Short mmCIF file of C-alpha atoms in Angstrom, two decimals:
data_model
loop_
_atom_site.label_atom_id
_atom_site.label_comp_id
_atom_site.label_asym_id
_atom_site.label_seq_id
_atom_site.Cartn_x
_atom_site.Cartn_y
_atom_site.Cartn_z
CA MET A 1 -101.09 -30.17 119.04
CA SER A 2 -98.76 -27.65 118.34
CA LYS A 3 -98.47 -26.76 114.20
CA PRO A 4 -95.48 -27.67 112.63
CA ASN A 5 -95.19 -23.65 112.02
CA GLN A 6 -96.86 -21.21 113.81
CA LEU A 7 -95.83 -17.58 115.25
CA LEU A 8 -96.03 -16.46 118.64
CA ASN A 9 -95.66 -13.36 120.27
CA ILE A 10 -93.38 -12.36 123.77
CA GLU A 11 -93.62 -8.53 124.94
CA VAL A 12 -89.80 -8.58 123.19
CA GLY A 13 -90.61 -10.19 119.48
CA THR A 14 -92.55 -12.93 117.73
CA PHE A 15 -91.58 -16.54 117.91
CA LYS A 16 -91.19 -18.35 114.32
CA ARG A 17 -91.52 -22.28 114.19
CA GLN A 18 -90.21 -24.17 111.74
CA GLY A 19 -90.40 -27.79 112.36
CA ASN A 20 -87.98 -28.86 115.58
CA GLN A 21 -86.71 -25.40 115.43
CA LEU A 22 -87.61 -22.06 116.97
CA ILE A 23 -86.73 -18.50 115.13
CA LEU A 24 -86.61 -15.57 117.68
CA GLU A 25 -85.53 -12.04 114.94
CA LEU A 26 -85.18 -9.03 117.15
CA ASN A 27 -84.01 -5.53 116.10
CA HIS A 28 -80.17 -4.70 116.26
CA ASN A 29 -81.30 -1.11 118.63
CA GLN A 30 -82.81 -3.36 121.63
CA PHE A 31 -79.25 -4.75 122.87
CA ARG A 32 -76.56 -3.43 123.99
CA TYR A 33 -73.88 -5.18 123.59
CA ASP A 34 -70.26 -3.87 122.00
CA GLN A 35 -69.81 -7.60 120.34
CA LEU A 36 -72.26 -10.26 119.83
CA SER A 37 -69.97 -12.99 121.70
CA GLU A 38 -71.41 -11.24 124.38
CA LEU A 39 -74.52 -13.73 124.19
CA ASN A 40 -73.05 -16.87 123.58
CA GLU A 41 -73.35 -17.12 127.54
CA LEU A 42 -76.86 -17.38 126.84
CA LYS A 43 -75.93 -21.07 125.02
CA GLU A 44 -74.97 -22.98 128.06
CA ALA A 45 -77.04 -25.93 128.20
CA ASP A 46 -79.89 -25.60 131.57
CA ALA A 47 -82.04 -28.06 131.73
CA ASN A 48 -84.80 -25.86 131.94
CA PHE A 49 -84.63 -23.84 129.02
CA LEU A 50 -84.14 -24.79 125.52
CA GLN A 51 -81.14 -25.05 123.86
CA LEU A 52 -80.19 -22.34 121.99
CA VAL A 53 -78.45 -23.23 119.33
CA ASN A 54 -76.85 -20.21 117.19
CA VAL A 55 -76.99 -16.02 117.73
CA VAL A 56 -76.38 -14.18 114.69
CA GLU A 57 -76.65 -10.46 113.50
CA GLN A 58 -78.85 -10.36 110.22
CA ASP A 59 -80.24 -7.54 108.15
CA GLN A 60 -80.43 -4.99 111.79
CA LYS A 61 -81.39 -7.98 113.13
CA VAL A 62 -80.28 -10.81 116.08
CA VAL A 63 -81.33 -13.95 114.96
CA LEU A 64 -81.55 -16.33 117.73
CA THR A 65 -81.86 -19.84 116.99
CA TYR A 66 -83.99 -23.11 119.66
CA THR A 67 -83.98 -26.52 119.09
CA LEU A 68 -87.23 -27.86 120.06
CA PRO A 69 -87.08 -31.78 121.83
CA ASP A 70 -89.27 -34.49 120.07
CA LYS A 71 -93.67 -34.09 120.03
CA VAL A 72 -93.37 -30.71 122.59
CA ARG A 73 -95.67 -28.46 122.53
CA SER A 74 -96.19 -24.83 123.25
CA LEU A 75 -97.79 -23.92 126.76
CA LYS A 76 -100.20 -22.44 123.92
CA ASP A 77 -102.20 -25.53 123.60
CA LEU A 78 -102.38 -26.20 127.13
CA PRO A 79 -106.00 -25.33 128.25
CA HIS A 80 -107.34 -27.40 125.52
CA GLU A 81 -105.99 -30.18 127.96
CA ASN A 82 -107.54 -32.39 130.65
CA LYS A 83 -107.47 -30.96 133.79
CA ALA A 84 -105.28 -33.41 135.46
CA ILE A 85 -102.65 -32.16 133.00
CA ARG A 86 -103.55 -28.21 133.50
CA SER A 87 -102.95 -29.04 137.00
CA ALA A 88 -99.66 -30.92 136.64
CA ILE A 89 -97.67 -28.82 134.73
CA THR A 90 -99.04 -25.68 136.76
CA LYS A 91 -97.41 -27.22 139.53
CA GLU A 92 -94.27 -28.30 137.62
CA ILE A 93 -93.83 -24.73 137.05
CA MET A 94 -93.96 -22.96 140.44
CA ALA A 95 -91.59 -25.76 141.86
CA GLN A 96 -89.40 -24.75 139.02
CA LYS A 97 -89.06 -21.30 140.37
CA VAL A 98 -86.71 -20.42 137.29
CA VAL A 99 -86.62 -16.39 138.40
CA ASN A 100 -85.10 -17.22 141.73
CA ASP A 101 -82.77 -19.78 140.38
CA SER A 102 -81.24 -17.39 137.56
CA GLN A 103 -79.22 -14.83 136.74
CA TYR A 104 -80.84 -14.25 133.63
CA HIS A 105 -84.43 -12.42 133.18
CA ILE A 106 -86.96 -15.07 131.52
CA ALA A 107 -90.24 -14.54 129.92
CA LEU A 108 -93.10 -16.34 131.90
CA ASN A 109 -95.50 -15.23 128.83
CA PRO A 110 -97.37 -18.80 127.51
CA ALA A 111 -95.83 -18.75 124.21
CA ASN A 112 -91.72 -18.62 125.34
CA LEU A 113 -93.28 -21.86 127.28
CA TRP A 114 -93.13 -25.27 125.97
CA TYR A 115 -93.98 -28.70 127.93
CA TYR A 116 -94.95 -32.44 127.49
CA PRO A 117 -97.28 -34.34 129.46
CA MET A 118 -97.14 -34.74 132.82
CA GLN A 119 -94.35 -32.93 134.31
CA HIS A 120 -92.05 -31.70 131.47
CA VAL A 121 -91.48 -27.66 130.66
CA TRP A 122 -89.51 -25.99 129.06
CA TYR A 123 -88.34 -22.48 128.59
CA ALA A 124 -87.14 -20.59 125.28
CA TYR A 125 -85.53 -16.28 125.18
CA ARG A 126 -84.06 -15.42 128.73
CA ALA A 127 -82.32 -12.26 129.05
CA ASN A 128 -79.00 -11.10 129.98
CA GLU A 129 -78.45 -7.30 130.68
CA LEU A 130 -77.59 -6.89 127.69
CA MET A 131 -80.69 -7.79 125.74
CA PRO A 132 -84.25 -6.81 125.40
CA TYR A 133 -86.58 -7.94 128.39
CA ASP A 134 -90.19 -6.91 130.22
CA ASP A 135 -89.40 -5.18 133.55
CA LYS A 136 -92.99 -3.69 133.23
CA HIS A 137 -94.46 -5.80 135.76
CA SER A 138 -93.52 -7.84 139.02
CA ASN A 139 -92.67 -11.75 138.56
CA LEU A 140 -95.51 -12.05 141.05
CA ALA A 141 -97.98 -10.44 138.51
CA LYS A 142 -96.44 -12.68 135.34
CA TYR A 143 -96.74 -15.48 138.22
CA LYS A 144 -100.43 -15.48 138.50
CA ALA A 145 -100.87 -14.71 134.80
CA LEU A 146 -99.02 -17.71 133.59
CA ILE A 147 -101.12 -19.94 136.15
CA LEU A 148 -104.50 -18.48 135.14
CA PHE A 149 -104.00 -18.35 131.78
CA CYS A 150 -103.15 -22.11 132.38
CA LEU A 151 -106.11 -23.31 134.39
CA THR A 152 -108.57 -21.30 132.23
CA GLY A 153 -107.14 -20.44 129.39
CA THR A 154 -108.30 -16.27 129.77
CA PRO A 155 -105.45 -14.05 127.49
CA TYR A 156 -102.41 -14.07 129.52
CA GLU A 157 -101.68 -10.28 128.85
CA ARG A 158 -104.51 -9.22 129.92
CA LEU A 159 -104.40 -11.37 132.96
CA LEU A 160 -101.43 -9.55 133.42
CA SER A 161 -103.62 -6.38 134.93
CA ASN A 162 -106.03 -7.71 136.13
CA PRO A 163 -106.05 -11.24 137.06
CA GLN A 164 -109.47 -11.67 137.96
CA GLU A 165 -110.61 -10.98 134.38
CA ALA A 166 -110.00 -14.95 135.21
CA LEU A 167 -112.66 -15.39 137.65
CA ALA A 168 -115.65 -14.12 135.95
CA LYS A 169 -116.07 -17.61 133.43
CA HIS A 170 -114.97 -19.00 136.27
CA PRO A 171 -115.73 -17.92 139.94
CA ASP A 172 -114.02 -21.04 141.86
CA GLU A 173 -112.35 -20.84 145.36
CA TYR A 174 -109.02 -21.79 144.09
CA LEU A 175 -108.21 -19.20 141.50
CA GLN A 176 -109.73 -16.73 143.81
CA GLN A 177 -107.19 -18.51 146.00
CA VAL A 178 -104.43 -17.99 142.57
CA ALA A 179 -105.60 -14.22 142.61
CA LYS A 180 -105.42 -13.22 145.63
CA ALA A 181 -101.62 -14.62 146.64
CA THR A 182 -99.44 -11.95 148.23
CA SER A 183 -96.27 -13.67 147.24
CA LEU A 184 -94.71 -16.66 144.92
CA ASN A 185 -94.30 -19.33 148.12
CA GLU A 186 -98.53 -18.68 148.81
CA LEU A 187 -99.42 -18.90 144.83
CA THR A 188 -96.92 -21.79 144.69
CA GLU A 189 -98.65 -23.90 147.62
CA VAL A 190 -102.01 -22.43 146.16
CA VAL A 191 -100.77 -24.45 143.07
CA ASN A 192 -100.31 -27.72 144.76
CA GLY A 193 -103.25 -27.30 146.62
CA ILE A 194 -105.02 -27.34 143.00
CA GLU A 195 -102.78 -30.48 141.87
CA ASP A 196 -103.66 -32.61 144.80
CA PHE A 197 -107.88 -32.02 144.77
CA VAL A 198 -107.41 -32.82 141.06
CA SER A 199 -105.46 -35.43 141.72
CA TYR A 200 -107.77 -36.73 144.70
CA HIS A 201 -110.99 -36.35 142.36
CA GLU A 202 -109.63 -38.54 139.16
CA TRP A 203 -108.03 -41.37 141.81
CA GLN A 204 -112.65 -41.13 143.11
CA LYS A 205 -113.57 -41.13 139.49
CA VAL A 206 -111.08 -44.79 138.72
CA GLU A 207 -112.23 -46.72 142.21
CA THR A 208 -115.46 -46.01 141.29
CA ALA A 209 -115.52 -47.05 138.36
CA GLN A 210 -113.90 -50.01 140.13
CA GLN A 211 -116.17 -50.37 142.45
CA LYS A 212 -119.01 -50.53 139.58
CA THR A 213 -117.26 -52.89 137.19
CA LYS A 214 -115.92 -55.70 139.83
CA GLN A 215 -112.22 -55.23 137.98
CA ARG A 216 -108.88 -54.93 139.03
CA LEU A 217 -107.75 -51.18 139.20
CA TRP A 218 -105.66 -51.20 136.36
CA LEU A 219 -107.47 -53.00 134.26
CA SER A 220 -110.59 -50.67 134.47
CA VAL A 221 -108.29 -47.88 133.78
CA ALA A 222 -106.48 -49.48 130.98
CA GLY A 223 -109.77 -50.68 128.99
CA LEU A 224 -111.31 -47.03 129.68
CA ALA A 225 -107.66 -45.83 127.87
CA ILE A 226 -108.17 -48.48 125.05
CA VAL A 227 -111.84 -47.96 124.30
CA ALA A 228 -110.68 -44.34 124.45
CA VAL A 229 -107.56 -44.84 121.46
CA LEU A 230 -109.88 -46.55 119.59
CA ALA A 231 -112.86 -44.55 119.14
CA ILE A 232 -110.21 -41.55 117.68
CA GLY A 233 -108.89 -44.05 116.10
CA LEU A 234 -105.25 -43.69 116.67
CA VAL A 235 -105.15 -48.00 117.38
CA HIS A 236 -104.12 -49.41 113.91
CA LYS A 237 -101.00 -51.88 113.22
CA SER A 238 -99.20 -48.89 111.61
CA ASP A 239 -100.48 -46.84 115.14
CA GLU A 240 -98.50 -49.24 117.13
CA ARG A 241 -96.13 -47.27 119.54
CA LYS A 242 -98.24 -44.22 119.59
CA TYR A 243 -101.19 -46.31 121.34
CA GLN A 244 -97.79 -47.68 123.23
CA SER A 245 -96.69 -44.60 124.52
CA LEU A 246 -100.09 -43.42 125.23
CA ALA A 247 -100.49 -46.88 127.47
CA ASN A 248 -97.74 -46.41 128.96
CA GLN A 249 -98.83 -42.80 130.22
CA ASN A 250 -101.70 -44.25 130.98
CA GLN A 251 -100.51 -46.96 133.72
CA ALA A 252 -98.11 -44.16 135.08
CA GLN A 253 -100.77 -42.05 135.69
CA VAL A 254 -103.26 -44.22 137.56
CA THR A 255 -99.28 -45.52 139.65
CA ARG A 256 -99.04 -42.11 141.66
CA LEU A 257 -102.97 -41.98 141.47
CA LYS A 258 -103.27 -45.03 143.64
CA TYR A 259 -100.61 -44.27 146.38
CA SER A 260 -101.45 -40.62 146.32
CA ASN A 261 -103.82 -40.79 149.22
CA GLN A 262 -101.42 -43.42 151.23
CA ILE A 263 -98.51 -40.44 150.55
CA GLN A 264 -101.60 -38.08 151.86
CA MET A 265 -101.94 -39.91 154.48
CA ALA A 266 -98.38 -40.43 155.61
CA LEU A 267 -97.54 -37.05 155.31
CA ASN A 268 -100.39 -36.00 157.54
CA ASN A 269 -99.17 -38.46 160.58
CA HIS A 270 -95.58 -36.77 160.02
CA GLN A 271 -94.56 -40.47 159.05
CA TRP A 272 -92.18 -39.90 156.83
CA SER A 273 -90.28 -42.72 156.04
CA LYS A 274 -93.52 -44.39 154.38
CA ALA A 275 -94.33 -41.44 152.92
CA LYS A 276 -91.07 -41.31 150.39
CA LYS A 277 -91.65 -45.27 150.49
CA ALA A 278 -95.09 -44.00 149.43
CA MET A 279 -94.21 -41.67 147.16
CA GLN A 280 -91.21 -43.98 145.66
CA LYS A 281 -93.94 -46.73 145.01
CA ALA A 282 -95.75 -44.29 142.57
CA ASN A 283 -92.53 -43.29 140.93
CA TYR A 284 -91.76 -39.58 142.85
CA SER A 285 -88.70 -38.37 141.22
CA GLU A 286 -86.38 -37.66 143.71
CA THR A 287 -86.59 -33.83 142.90
CA ARG A 288 -90.84 -34.16 143.03
CA GLN A 289 -89.93 -36.58 146.63
CA ALA A 290 -88.22 -32.98 147.85
CA GLN A 291 -90.73 -30.80 146.56
CA THR A 292 -93.48 -32.93 148.30
CA PHE A 293 -91.58 -33.11 151.93
CA LEU A 294 -90.94 -29.29 151.12
CA LYS A 295 -94.32 -28.21 151.30
CA HIS A 296 -93.91 -29.82 154.93
CA LYS A 297 -91.14 -27.58 156.29
CA GLN A 298 -89.25 -31.31 156.03
CA TYR A 299 -85.91 -29.87 154.95
CA GLN A 300 -83.68 -32.30 156.16
CA GLN A 301 -85.63 -35.37 154.25
CA ALA A 302 -86.01 -32.75 151.12
CA LEU A 303 -81.96 -32.65 151.33
CA ASN A 304 -82.02 -36.60 152.00
CA VAL A 305 -83.64 -37.02 148.84
CA ASP A 306 -82.29 -35.03 146.82
CA PRO A 307 -78.99 -32.89 147.46
CA SER A 308 -78.96 -31.41 144.15
CA GLN A 309 -81.97 -28.87 145.25
CA LEU A 310 -79.80 -28.01 148.05
CA ASN A 311 -80.54 -24.15 147.03
CA LYS A 312 -83.47 -24.28 146.49
CA ILE A 313 -84.27 -26.00 149.78
CA ILE A 314 -82.33 -23.49 151.77
CA ASN A 315 -84.68 -20.41 149.72
CA THR A 316 -87.43 -22.06 150.72
CA ALA A 317 -86.31 -22.58 154.84
CA TYR A 318 -85.13 -18.35 153.88
CA ASP A 319 -88.85 -18.09 152.53
CA ASN A 320 -90.08 -19.60 155.69
CA LYS A 321 -88.15 -18.09 158.05
CA ASP A 322 -86.69 -21.05 158.94
CA SER A 323 -83.19 -19.57 157.74
CA SER A 324 -81.94 -20.95 161.35
CA GLN A 325 -82.31 -24.32 160.85
CA VAL A 326 -79.57 -24.53 158.34
CA ALA A 327 -76.89 -24.73 160.68
CA ASP A 328 -78.48 -28.26 162.13
CA TRP A 329 -78.98 -30.07 158.42
CA GLN A 330 -76.76 -33.26 157.20
CA LEU A 331 -76.09 -33.90 153.84
CA PRO A 332 -75.88 -37.92 152.65
CA THR A 333 -73.25 -39.66 151.68
CA LYS A 334 -74.09 -39.10 147.89
CA ALA A 335 -73.81 -35.41 147.72
CA THR A 336 -70.53 -34.25 145.73
CA SER A 337 -68.20 -32.02 147.05
CA LYS A 338 -69.39 -28.65 145.39
CA GLN A 339 -72.90 -29.34 147.25
CA LYS A 340 -71.16 -30.51 150.60
CA ASP A 341 -68.97 -26.55 150.67
CA GLN A 342 -72.01 -24.70 149.71
CA LEU A 343 -73.57 -26.31 153.60
CA LYS A 344 -70.38 -25.13 154.88
CA LEU A 345 -70.78 -21.81 153.35
CA GLU A 346 -74.56 -21.59 153.89
CA LYS A 347 -73.70 -22.57 157.71
CA ALA A 348 -71.39 -20.48 157.90
CA ILE A 349 -73.95 -17.27 156.85
CA VAL A 350 -76.09 -18.25 159.68
CA ASN A 351 -73.56 -18.98 162.15
CA TYR A 352 -72.38 -15.28 160.68
CA ASP A 353 -68.57 -16.90 160.24
CA THR A 354 -66.81 -13.58 159.29
CA ASN A 355 -63.55 -15.26 158.21
CA THR A 356 -65.46 -17.72 156.17
CA LEU A 357 -67.50 -15.17 154.59
CA ASN A 358 -64.65 -13.00 153.72
CA ASN A 359 -62.46 -16.30 152.50
CA GLN A 360 -65.30 -17.51 150.34
CA LEU A 361 -66.55 -13.94 148.85
CA SER A 362 -64.37 -14.12 145.69
CA PHE A 363 -65.09 -17.70 145.36
CA THR A 364 -68.43 -17.35 145.31
CA THR A 365 -70.83 -17.15 142.09
CA ASN A 366 -74.34 -18.25 143.04
CA ALA A 367 -76.51 -14.87 143.10
CA ASP A 368 -78.60 -16.27 146.14
CA VAL A 369 -75.56 -17.62 148.21
CA LEU A 370 -74.58 -14.26 147.37
CA LEU A 371 -78.11 -11.86 148.67
CA ARG A 372 -77.58 -14.70 152.06
CA MET A 373 -74.68 -13.35 152.54
CA GLY A 374 -74.83 -9.48 151.56
CA GLN A 375 -77.99 -9.69 154.45
CA ALA A 376 -75.92 -11.54 157.13
CA PHE A 377 -73.06 -8.92 156.98
CA LEU A 378 -76.17 -6.09 156.38
CA ALA A 379 -78.31 -7.31 160.04
CA HIS A 380 -74.72 -7.09 161.92
CA ASN A 381 -74.39 -3.47 160.83
CA ASP A 382 -71.24 -4.58 158.32
CA THR A 383 -71.71 -2.08 156.09
CA GLN A 384 -68.44 -2.12 154.31
CA ASP A 385 -68.27 -5.52 153.46
CA ALA A 386 -72.15 -5.94 152.64
CA GLN A 387 -71.40 -3.06 150.10
CA THR A 388 -67.89 -5.50 149.21
CA VAL A 389 -71.36 -8.41 148.38
CA GLN A 390 -73.43 -5.90 146.60
CA THR A 391 -70.09 -4.89 144.17
CA LYS A 392 -70.07 -8.54 142.99
CA LEU A 393 -73.67 -9.00 142.90
CA ALA A 394 -73.61 -6.79 140.03
CA GLY A 395 -71.83 -8.49 137.77
CA VAL A 396 -73.84 -12.12 138.31
CA ASN A 397 -77.28 -11.12 138.50
CA SER A 398 -78.91 -7.04 138.94
CA PRO A 399 -81.57 -7.51 139.80
CA LYS A 400 -80.71 -9.13 143.68
CA ALA A 401 -77.85 -6.26 143.04
CA LYS A 402 -80.07 -3.82 143.27
CA TYR A 403 -82.15 -5.53 146.12
CA LEU A 404 -79.09 -5.19 148.18
CA LYS A 405 -78.40 -1.91 147.61
CA ALA A 406 -81.98 -0.96 148.07
CA LEU A 407 -81.34 -2.91 151.44
CA LEU A 408 -78.19 -1.05 152.80
CA SER A 409 -79.61 2.19 151.17
CA LEU A 410 -82.56 1.14 153.71
CA ASN A 411 -79.98 0.79 156.72
CA ALA A 412 -77.95 4.20 156.15
CA ALA A 413 -81.21 5.58 156.46
CA LYS A 414 -82.52 3.84 159.51
CA ASN A 415 -79.34 4.92 161.43
CA GLU A 416 -80.23 8.96 160.00
CA VAL A 417 -83.66 8.43 161.90
CA SER A 418 -81.74 6.47 164.53
CA ASP A 419 -80.06 9.88 164.87
CA ALA A 420 -82.41 12.62 164.56
CA GLN A 421 -83.73 10.65 167.21
CA LYS A 422 -80.96 10.49 169.68
CA LYS A 423 -80.39 14.79 169.09
CA LEU A 424 -84.41 15.02 169.82
CA ASP A 425 -84.12 13.41 172.95
CA ASP A 426 -80.86 15.76 174.16
CA ALA A 427 -82.87 19.14 172.92
CA ASN A 428 -85.60 17.98 175.03
CA LYS A 429 -83.07 17.50 178.24
CA ILE A 430 -81.97 21.20 177.09
CA ASP A 431 -82.30 22.87 180.45
CA GLY A 432 -85.61 25.36 180.08
CA LYS A 433 -83.39 28.12 181.18
CA ASP A 434 -81.88 28.13 178.06
CA LYS A 435 -83.00 30.71 175.69
CA ASP A 436 -82.40 28.71 172.31
CA LYS A 437 -84.42 25.63 173.87
CA ASP A 438 -87.35 25.92 171.42
CA LYS A 439 -85.20 26.51 168.38
CA LYS A 440 -83.32 22.94 169.12
CA VAL A 441 -85.99 20.80 169.83
CA ASP A 442 -87.89 22.54 166.28
CA SER A 443 -84.84 21.86 164.46
CA ALA A 444 -84.65 18.75 165.92
CA LYS A 445 -87.95 17.84 165.10
CA SER A 446 -87.30 19.00 161.41
CA ASP A 447 -84.42 16.73 160.93
CA LEU A 448 -86.41 13.53 162.38
CA LYS A 449 -89.43 14.46 160.02
CA ASN A 450 -86.75 14.87 157.34
CA ALA A 451 -85.11 11.11 158.16
CA GLN A 452 -87.98 9.14 158.48
CA SER A 453 -89.65 10.43 154.91
CA ASP A 454 -86.27 9.40 153.38
CA GLN A 455 -86.78 6.63 155.40
CA SER A 456 -90.06 6.15 154.32
CA ALA A 457 -89.01 6.49 150.67
CA ALA A 458 -86.04 4.34 151.45
CA GLN A 459 -88.64 1.26 152.10
CA ASP A 460 -90.64 1.49 148.73
CA LYS A 461 -87.36 1.33 146.76
CA VAL A 462 -86.47 -1.86 148.30
CA ASP A 463 -90.41 -3.48 148.84
CA LYS A 464 -90.03 -2.91 144.91
CA ALA A 465 -86.39 -4.21 144.51
CA LYS A 466 -88.10 -7.22 146.81
CA GLN A 467 -90.43 -7.70 144.19
CA LYS A 468 -88.56 -8.05 141.46
CA VAL A 469 -86.31 -10.74 142.54
CA GLY A 470 -89.64 -12.98 143.77
CA ALA A 471 -88.43 -12.39 147.31
#
């Protein structure tokens, strides 16, 4: 359990927990704002983040105060939990995709995360461009370190530079896959596999216990829970509510495990309707149902269940190189007008409807959508409109804007290579009687070599910028 008063270190400073408040004091010289009010946007509520309730200047320091939910625990305590809880929390962390869906820089240090079993995770510090943040490591490196910390307890700071360190004391195949993952999508798949593996074995244990005791499943597990609770002295008259809460959590876990086999079989057999019904019986939230369908690239099924996940579903489709499918998607009747408008715009991007794209550009503020618009223009060699999108994106999400800028530079470099190659081809066609032919060919070869070198450098910048946006 988290202590009521504790110190938690992240890259930019140290949190102090005081009761249900989390306080972070940072040196004023780490900030680049003209007025403190420029940080007020961080107070906007977001379900994935702790509420920032106060930002003040005090003795050459900027003090940020967050509110902690009741009974929340620091993620630093997670390695002490059982495997089921650890795997469920890591799966939720990857499913949230906060670095993709947020315009801010988010600290993935375990000291910045808070949780409550089984699937509630909150982040504290997030920074806009005027605030200090860690940009020394890629999002993939940070996520690997975070996941390996959760599963093994190996210090996050050491894992950042050497994820293999976690494997020395934990030679596990799944952990090897975590350390070797080459993208956030691949890492998500590995983490989902770990959670499924743990759930399956927990369920197998329950079934074995059921066969031995000849009792109904829920009775068997409830009995084990009561024995465990009594053994640690939680059940007595004054602790009745704690016991009830534990019993409810236990029963929810039993229900989930009971139907996990049915869910997996239905998914493997492409019986989507049957899988949905089984997930509902297992008390899966709509968000989790959608995420489960996404693992199997069933985008329409995910939309039918939870249209609020539209942006995540589209991101996943693009990551899986399935963007062409967007044109055929339909939203359920419960979708909001805002969601319907976004899907229309997404279809316009896929179909390259330039009238819609240009008309909607001034109204679009979603960084993912803007990046996709810019890439669509660039794919059709419309560098002028792509540049317009990049300029707007710079005021919305700096890493994505830098990525699009790098793509623009790479496109220009490729054009230079193409032009240089054409000039070399033309030089080679010059009549051999021309005494200057050799000089012209050599000059064209030199120009081509320089252009290819520039293209290689531009590609390196794209790769680095791509890592920072988690693409």
